[in-house]
Every structure is written in structure tokens, then in C-alpha cells.
Coordinates of C-alpha atoms and ligand atoms in Angstrom, one line a residue:
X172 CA 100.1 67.7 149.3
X173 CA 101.0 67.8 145.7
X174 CA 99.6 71.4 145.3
X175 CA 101.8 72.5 147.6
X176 CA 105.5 72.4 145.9
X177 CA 104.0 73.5 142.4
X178 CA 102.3 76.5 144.0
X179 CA 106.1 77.4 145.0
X180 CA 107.5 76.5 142.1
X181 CA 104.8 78.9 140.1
X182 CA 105.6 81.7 142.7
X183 CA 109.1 81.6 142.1
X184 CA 109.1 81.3 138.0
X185 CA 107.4 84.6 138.4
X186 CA 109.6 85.6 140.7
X187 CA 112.5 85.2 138.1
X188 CA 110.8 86.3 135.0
X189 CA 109.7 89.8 136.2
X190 CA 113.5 90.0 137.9
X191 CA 114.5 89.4 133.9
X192 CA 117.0 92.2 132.7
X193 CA 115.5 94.2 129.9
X194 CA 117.3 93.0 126.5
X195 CA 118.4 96.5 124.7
X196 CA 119.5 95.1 122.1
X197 CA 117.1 93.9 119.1
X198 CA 114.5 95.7 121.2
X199 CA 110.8 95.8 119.9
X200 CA 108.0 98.1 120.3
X201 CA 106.3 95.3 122.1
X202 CA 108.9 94.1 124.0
X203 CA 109.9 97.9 124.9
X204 CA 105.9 98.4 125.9
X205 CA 105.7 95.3 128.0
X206 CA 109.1 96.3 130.3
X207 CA 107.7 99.6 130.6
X208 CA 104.2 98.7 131.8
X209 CA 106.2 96.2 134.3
X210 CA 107.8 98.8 135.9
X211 CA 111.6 97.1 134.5
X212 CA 112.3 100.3 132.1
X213 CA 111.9 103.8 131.8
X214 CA 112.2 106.0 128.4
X215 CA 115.0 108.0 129.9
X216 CA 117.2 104.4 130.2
X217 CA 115.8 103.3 126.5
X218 CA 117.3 106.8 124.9
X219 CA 120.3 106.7 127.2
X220 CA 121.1 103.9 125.5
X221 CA 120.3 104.5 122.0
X222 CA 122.5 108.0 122.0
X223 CA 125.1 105.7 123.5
X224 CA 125.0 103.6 120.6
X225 CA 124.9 106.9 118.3
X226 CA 128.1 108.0 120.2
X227 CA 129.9 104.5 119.9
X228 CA 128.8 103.5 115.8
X229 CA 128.1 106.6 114.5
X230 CA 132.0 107.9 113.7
X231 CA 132.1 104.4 111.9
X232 CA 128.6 104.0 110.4
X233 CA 127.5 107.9 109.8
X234 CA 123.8 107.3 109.9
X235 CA 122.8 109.8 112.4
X236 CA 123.4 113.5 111.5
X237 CA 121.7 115.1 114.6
X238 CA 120.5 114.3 118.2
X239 CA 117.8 115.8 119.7
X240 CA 119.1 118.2 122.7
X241 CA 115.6 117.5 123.9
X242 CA 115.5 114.0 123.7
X243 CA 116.2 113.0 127.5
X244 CA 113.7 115.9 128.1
X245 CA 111.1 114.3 126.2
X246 CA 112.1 111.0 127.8
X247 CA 111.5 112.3 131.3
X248 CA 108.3 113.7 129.9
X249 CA 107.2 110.7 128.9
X250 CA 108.2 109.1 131.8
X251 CA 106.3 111.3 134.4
X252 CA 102.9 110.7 132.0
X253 CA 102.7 107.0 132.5
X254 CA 103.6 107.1 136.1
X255 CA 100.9 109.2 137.0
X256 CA 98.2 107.1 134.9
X257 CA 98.2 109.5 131.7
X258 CA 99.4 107.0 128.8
X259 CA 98.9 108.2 125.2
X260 CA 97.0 106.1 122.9
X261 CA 99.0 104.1 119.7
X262 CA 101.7 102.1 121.2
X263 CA 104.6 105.0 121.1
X264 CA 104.5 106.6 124.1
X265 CA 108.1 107.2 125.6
X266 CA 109.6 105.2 122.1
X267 CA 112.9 106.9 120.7
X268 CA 112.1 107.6 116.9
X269 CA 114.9 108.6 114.8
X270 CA 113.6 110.9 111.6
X271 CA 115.3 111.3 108.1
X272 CA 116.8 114.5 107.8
X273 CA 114.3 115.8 105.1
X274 CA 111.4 115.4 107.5
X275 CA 110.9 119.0 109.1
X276 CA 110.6 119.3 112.7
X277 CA 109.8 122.7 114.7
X278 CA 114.0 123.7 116.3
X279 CA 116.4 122.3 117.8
X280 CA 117.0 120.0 114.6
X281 CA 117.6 121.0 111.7
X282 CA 116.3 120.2 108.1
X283 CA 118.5 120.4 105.7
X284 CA 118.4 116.8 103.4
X285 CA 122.1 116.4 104.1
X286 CA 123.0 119.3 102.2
X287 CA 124.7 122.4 104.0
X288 CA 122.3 125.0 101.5
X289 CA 119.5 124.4 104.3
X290 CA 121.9 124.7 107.6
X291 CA 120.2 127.1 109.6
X292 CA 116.5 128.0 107.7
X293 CA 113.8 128.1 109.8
X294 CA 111.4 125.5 109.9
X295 CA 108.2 126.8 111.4
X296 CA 106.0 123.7 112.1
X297 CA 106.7 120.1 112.4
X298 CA 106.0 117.8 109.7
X299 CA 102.6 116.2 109.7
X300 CA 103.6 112.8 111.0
X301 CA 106.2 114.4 113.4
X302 CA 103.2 116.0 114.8
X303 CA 101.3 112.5 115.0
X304 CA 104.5 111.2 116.4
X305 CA 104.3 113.7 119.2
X306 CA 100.7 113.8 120.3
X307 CA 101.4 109.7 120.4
X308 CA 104.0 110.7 123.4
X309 CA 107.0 109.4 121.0
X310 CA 110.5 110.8 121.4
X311 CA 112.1 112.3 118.7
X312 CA 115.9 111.1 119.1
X313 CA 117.7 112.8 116.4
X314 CA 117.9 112.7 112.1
X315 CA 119.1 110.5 110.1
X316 CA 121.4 110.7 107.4
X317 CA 119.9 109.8 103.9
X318 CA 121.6 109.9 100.1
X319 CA 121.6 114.0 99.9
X320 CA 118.7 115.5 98.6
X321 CA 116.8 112.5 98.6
X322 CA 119.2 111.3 95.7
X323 CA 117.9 114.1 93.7
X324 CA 121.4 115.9 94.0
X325 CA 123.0 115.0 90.7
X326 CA 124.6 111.9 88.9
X327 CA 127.1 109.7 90.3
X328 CA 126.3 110.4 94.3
X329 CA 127.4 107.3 96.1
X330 CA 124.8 105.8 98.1
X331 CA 124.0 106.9 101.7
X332 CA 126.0 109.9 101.1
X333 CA 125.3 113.5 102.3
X334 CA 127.7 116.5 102.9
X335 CA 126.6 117.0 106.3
X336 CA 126.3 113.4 107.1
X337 CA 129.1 111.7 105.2
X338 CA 129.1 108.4 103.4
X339 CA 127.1 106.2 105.0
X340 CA 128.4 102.5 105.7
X341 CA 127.6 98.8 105.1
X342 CA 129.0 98.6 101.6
X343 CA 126.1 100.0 100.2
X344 CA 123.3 101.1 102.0
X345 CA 121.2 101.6 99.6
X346 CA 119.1 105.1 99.5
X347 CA 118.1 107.5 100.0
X348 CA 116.9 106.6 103.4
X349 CA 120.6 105.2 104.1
X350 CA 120.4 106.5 107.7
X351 CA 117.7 105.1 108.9
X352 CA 117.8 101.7 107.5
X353 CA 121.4 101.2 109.3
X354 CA 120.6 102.9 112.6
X355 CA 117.6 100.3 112.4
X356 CA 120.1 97.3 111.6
X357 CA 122.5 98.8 114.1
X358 CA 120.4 99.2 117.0
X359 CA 120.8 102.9 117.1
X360 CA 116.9 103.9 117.8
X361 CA 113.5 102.2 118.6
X362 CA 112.1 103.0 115.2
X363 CA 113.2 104.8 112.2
X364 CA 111.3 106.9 109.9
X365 CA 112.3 107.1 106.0
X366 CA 110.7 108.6 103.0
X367 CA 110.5 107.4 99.2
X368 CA 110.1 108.8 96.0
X369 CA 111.6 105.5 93.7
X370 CA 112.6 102.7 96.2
X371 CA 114.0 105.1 98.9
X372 CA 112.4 102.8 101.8
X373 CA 112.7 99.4 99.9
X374 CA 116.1 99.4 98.8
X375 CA 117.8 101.0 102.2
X376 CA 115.5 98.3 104.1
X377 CA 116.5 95.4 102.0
X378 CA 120.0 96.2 102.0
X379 CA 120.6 96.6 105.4
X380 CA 118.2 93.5 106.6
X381 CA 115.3 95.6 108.1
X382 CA 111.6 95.9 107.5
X383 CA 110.2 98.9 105.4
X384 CA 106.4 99.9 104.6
X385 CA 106.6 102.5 101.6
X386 CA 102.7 103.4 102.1
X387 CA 100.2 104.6 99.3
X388 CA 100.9 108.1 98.4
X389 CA 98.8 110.3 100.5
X390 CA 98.0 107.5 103.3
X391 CA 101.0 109.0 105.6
X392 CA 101.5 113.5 105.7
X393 CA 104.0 114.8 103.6
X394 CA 103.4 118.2 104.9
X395 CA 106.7 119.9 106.1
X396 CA 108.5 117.2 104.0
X397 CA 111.4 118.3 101.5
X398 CA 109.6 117.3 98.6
X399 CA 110.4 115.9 95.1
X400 CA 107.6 114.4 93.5
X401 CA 104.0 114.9 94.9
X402 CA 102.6 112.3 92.7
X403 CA 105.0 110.1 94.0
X404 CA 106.4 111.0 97.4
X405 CA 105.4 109.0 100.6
X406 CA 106.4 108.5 104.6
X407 CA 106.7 105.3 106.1
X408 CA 108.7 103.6 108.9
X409 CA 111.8 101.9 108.6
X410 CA 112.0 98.9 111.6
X411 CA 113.8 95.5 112.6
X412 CA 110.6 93.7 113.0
X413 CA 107.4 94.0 110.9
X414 CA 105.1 94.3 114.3
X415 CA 107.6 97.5 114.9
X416 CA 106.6 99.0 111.2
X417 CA 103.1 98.4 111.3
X418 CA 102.5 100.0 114.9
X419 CA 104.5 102.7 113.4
X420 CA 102.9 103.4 110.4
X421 CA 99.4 103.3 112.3
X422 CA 100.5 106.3 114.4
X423 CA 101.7 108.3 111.3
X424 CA 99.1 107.5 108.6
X425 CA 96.1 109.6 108.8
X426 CA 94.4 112.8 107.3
X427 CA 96.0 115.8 107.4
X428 CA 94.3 119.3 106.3
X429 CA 98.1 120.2 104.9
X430 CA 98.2 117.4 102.6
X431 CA 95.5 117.3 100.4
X432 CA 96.2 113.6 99.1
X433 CA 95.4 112.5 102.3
X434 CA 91.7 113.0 102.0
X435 CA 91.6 110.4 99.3
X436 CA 94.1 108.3 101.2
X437 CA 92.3 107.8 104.6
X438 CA 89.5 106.1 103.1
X439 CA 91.0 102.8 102.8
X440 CA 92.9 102.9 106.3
X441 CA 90.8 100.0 107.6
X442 CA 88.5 100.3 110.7
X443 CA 90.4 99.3 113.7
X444 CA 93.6 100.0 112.2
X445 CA 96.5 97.7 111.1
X446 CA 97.6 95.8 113.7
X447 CA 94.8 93.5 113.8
X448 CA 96.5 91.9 110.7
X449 CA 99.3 90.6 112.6
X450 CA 99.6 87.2 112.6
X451 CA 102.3 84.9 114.1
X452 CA 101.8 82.5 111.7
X453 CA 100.6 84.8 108.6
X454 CA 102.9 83.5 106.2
X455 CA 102.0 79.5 106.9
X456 CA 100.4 78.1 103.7
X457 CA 101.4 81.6 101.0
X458 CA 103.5 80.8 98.3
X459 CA 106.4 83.3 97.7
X460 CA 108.5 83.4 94.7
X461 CA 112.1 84.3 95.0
X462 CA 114.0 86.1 92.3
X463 CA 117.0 84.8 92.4
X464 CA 118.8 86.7 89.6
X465 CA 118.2 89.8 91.9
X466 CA 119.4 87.6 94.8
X467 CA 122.8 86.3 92.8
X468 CA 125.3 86.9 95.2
X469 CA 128.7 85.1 95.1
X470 CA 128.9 82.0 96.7
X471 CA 130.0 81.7 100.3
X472 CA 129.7 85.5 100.3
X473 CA 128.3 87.4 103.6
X474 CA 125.2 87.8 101.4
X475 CA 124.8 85.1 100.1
X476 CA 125.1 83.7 104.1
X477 CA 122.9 86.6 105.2
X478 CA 120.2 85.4 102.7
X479 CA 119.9 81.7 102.7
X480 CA 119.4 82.6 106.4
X481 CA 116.6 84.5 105.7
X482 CA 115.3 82.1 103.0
X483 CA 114.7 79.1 105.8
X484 CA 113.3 81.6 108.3
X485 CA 110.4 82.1 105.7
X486 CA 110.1 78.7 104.9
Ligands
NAG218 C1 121.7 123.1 113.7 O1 122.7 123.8 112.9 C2 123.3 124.8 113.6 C3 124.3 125.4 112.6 O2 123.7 126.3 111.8 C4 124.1 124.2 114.8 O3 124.7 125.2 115.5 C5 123.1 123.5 115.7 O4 123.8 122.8 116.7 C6 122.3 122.4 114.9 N1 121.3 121.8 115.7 C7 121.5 120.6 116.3 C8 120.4 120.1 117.1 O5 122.5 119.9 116.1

């Protein structure tokens, strides 16, 4: 008769885990994919919610400089695909994705690198991975704000500052891809996308607490990109989890016929991709050396907090 009572008790475990509320907040690409499937979320609720968090933080923490007028469009788009069976392949379909501002897409937004000279030019294609972005069923949500002119605008430019955008906040951001790496942090979109030229993803992702992949130049388009230094210039995603950024960056990385360094590029994208290198447990037996003069901060600081956190997370 034992088999009775724990066949219940199975049965009503499930019960309450599928009844579960969707957690908005520190969503993942996973998590997001997994509610969706189960029937517990749609992409209309998920970007309802992130221009909701653009309208609440955003007058405070200026890292978005446009939504997407399309966005809930796109949403509902996305929506009526999966329901009737017709899911895009790579992960994104129906994910809110939030775009630096130097990353061209085909109208509403515009693309101007924060600077008012560009308010207003026509922009006649998407950029290659907005393209890839789009053909995956993602939503594009809006741009974010970045140091202006990819920090190329002169000397002496705060951080995270743009003329269109304003001055970006945490006490410094970092740059150029300021925007995306707080409305990552701040839970302001899915997924972000920066770019970098000289530590534009890196720093921005460090100093606001959030994964960044700058990828090999040529692996990810720069097509319809505001460019500064093709030798040097590259796309990559800007995320709160490192499963987020790699899914990401499998979606934009690719060859593109208006990028000529991709053809070199896509040879080493490895057969079946990049996810299959996540691992739960991929850091158990690496050693990692911690430079702690770059680390210095004051004692019993915030940061200093923030990153002894971090330090027994990875040990
Ligand atoms: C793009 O800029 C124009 C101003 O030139 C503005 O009217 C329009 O609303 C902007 N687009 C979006 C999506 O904000």
C-alpha cells in the first residue's frame, strides 16, 4: 500500500512546481525558454516587463536611449510562431535583446552612437548580427546608451556618457558599452548586445558585475556597425550569466558576405557550436590567478564587498 501515498505525493509536487510563478527578475535565457515551452510565459509578458523596468530605472540610470515602437509587435509575433508549432532555431525566439546604439538597425531606431550629428540618417539595412538576431525570432527591445562615439569623441569624456543618452550611472560604468552592461546588471532586458574596439565589452561588463564575450575580430558581423577600427572592432553579447552570453553569441557569430573578416573567422567556430562547452562544474580543478593590485579596493568598500563575494563563488 506504500506506492499509494508517494504516487500522490509525486502528483502533487508537480502539481506545485508547474503552478510556480515565473521569477522576472535575474531571468535567464534558459530559465526564460523553459517557462515558455511550459506554457507559464509569453514574450509579450517578458517585454512588458523589461520596458517597465526601462520606464522605472532609466530616468536614474540612463542606459537605454531608445525603445523599439515595435517591440510588443515583435513580441506578439513571436508569440503566435511558437503556439502554432513554428519555433526558430538558436534559443532566442521571443527573447527581448537590447542593442548598443552604434549597431544599425533598418527604422524605427535610430543610429546615431549617442551623438545628435546622426539623429535622423537613414540606415538602410540592419546590421549583420541584428539580421541573425531576427531570423532567430529575437526581439529587438530598444538601444543602449554607450560612451559617445564608442569613446572615440575626444579627451576627457566621462564614462557612459553620450549627448543623446546622458551620463550613464553606477559610479563608473565603464565604456563604451556603458548601456548595456547596466541594463544587464539592472534587469532592464533579456540580453544585451555591446561592441569593442579596446576593452569596450570587458571593462563595462566587469564594472557593472555582468558576463561579456569580446569575440575574435571577424567571428561576429560588423556590417552596418559605426565603425572605428576594422583591425580591431568586434560584436559580442553583454549578459548576467555566462550560459546567457554564450547562447547569444552562437546566434550572432557567423559568416557574413558584408564582412569580409568573417570568412577567415568562421573557420574556427567549432562544429556543433558553443554551448556544448557548458559545464556546471567547468571551473572545478583550473587554477585562476587574481590580480589584486587591479582588484585594490578600499577596505569595507561596496567593492571590495561586491568582490570577495565573487572571489568564494569561484572558489
Ligand atoms: C528617432 O529620432 C527621431 C528624431 O529625429 C524621433 O522623432 C524618433 O522618435 C526616434 N525614434 C525612436 C524609435 O525613438
Amino acid at each position: 500500500m506504500a506506492a499509494l501515498p508517494s504516487f500522490s505525493l509525486f502528483l502533487l509536487l508537480l502539481t506545485a512546481s508547474q503552478l510556480q510563478a515565473f521569477e522576472f527578475h535575474e531571468a535567464t535565457v534558459d530559465s526564460i525558454n523553459q517557462a515558455f515551452a511550459a506554457g507559464h510565459l509569453t514574450s509579450r509578458q517578458l517585454v512588458e516587463f523589461y520596458l517597465d523596468q526601462i520606464r522605472r530605472l532609466n530616468p536614474l540610470l540612463r542606459a537605454v536611449i531608445e525603445v523599439s515602437p515595435d517591440a510588443l509587435r515583435e513580441a506578439d509575433r513571436a508569440d503566435a510562431e511558437r503556439s502554432s508549432g513554428r519555433l526558430r532555431s538558436g534559443g532566442l525566439h521571443g527573447i527581448p535583446v537590447l542593442l548598443k546604439e552604434n549597431i544599425g538597425t533598418r527604422g524605427p531606431l535610430n543610429t546615431t552612437a549617442g551623438s545628435f550629428a546622426l539623429l535622423g540618417s537613414f540606415v538602410p539595412q540592419d546590421a549583420g548580427v541584428v539580421g541573425r538576431l531576427r531570423r532567430a525570432g529575437a526581439v529587438i527591445l530598444g538601444t543602449a546608451s554607450l560612451s559617445e562615439w564608442a569613446h572615440f569623441r575626444g579627451d576627457y569624456i566621462p564614462n557612459g556618457w553620450s549627448a543623446r543618452g546622458g551620463q550613464g550611472r553606477v559610479t563608473d560604468p565603464c565604456g563604451s558599452s556603458s548601456g548595456s552592461g547596466i541594463a544587464a546588471a539592472a534587469n532592464m532586458a533579456a540580453v544585451t548586445l555591446g561592441t569593442e574596439t579596446d576593452g569596450s565589452i570587458l571593462c563595462p561588463s566587469t564594472l557593472n558585475s555582468v558576463v561579456g564575450i569580446k569575440p575574435t575580430v571577424g567571428l561576429t558581423s560588423r556590417a552596418g556597425v559605426i565603425p572605428i577600427s576594422p583591425r580591431q572592432d568586434s560584436v559580442g553579447p553583454i549578459c548576467r550569466t555566462v550560459s546567457d552570453a554564450v547562447q547569444v553569441l552562437e546566434v550572432i557569430a557567423g559568416y557574413d558576405a558584408r564582412d569580409s573578416a568573417t570568412v577567415e573567422a568562421v573557420k574556427y567556430i567549432p562544429k556543433g557550436g558553443y554551448k556544448q562547452f557548458l559545464k556546471i562544474d567547468g571551473l572545478k580543478g583550473k587554477r585562476l590567478g587574481i590580480l589584486k593590485d587591479y582588484f585594490n579596493y578600499p577596505l569595507g568598500s561596496v567593492e571590495a564587498k561586491a568582490f570577495e563575494k565573487h572571489f568564494q563563488t569561484m572558489r
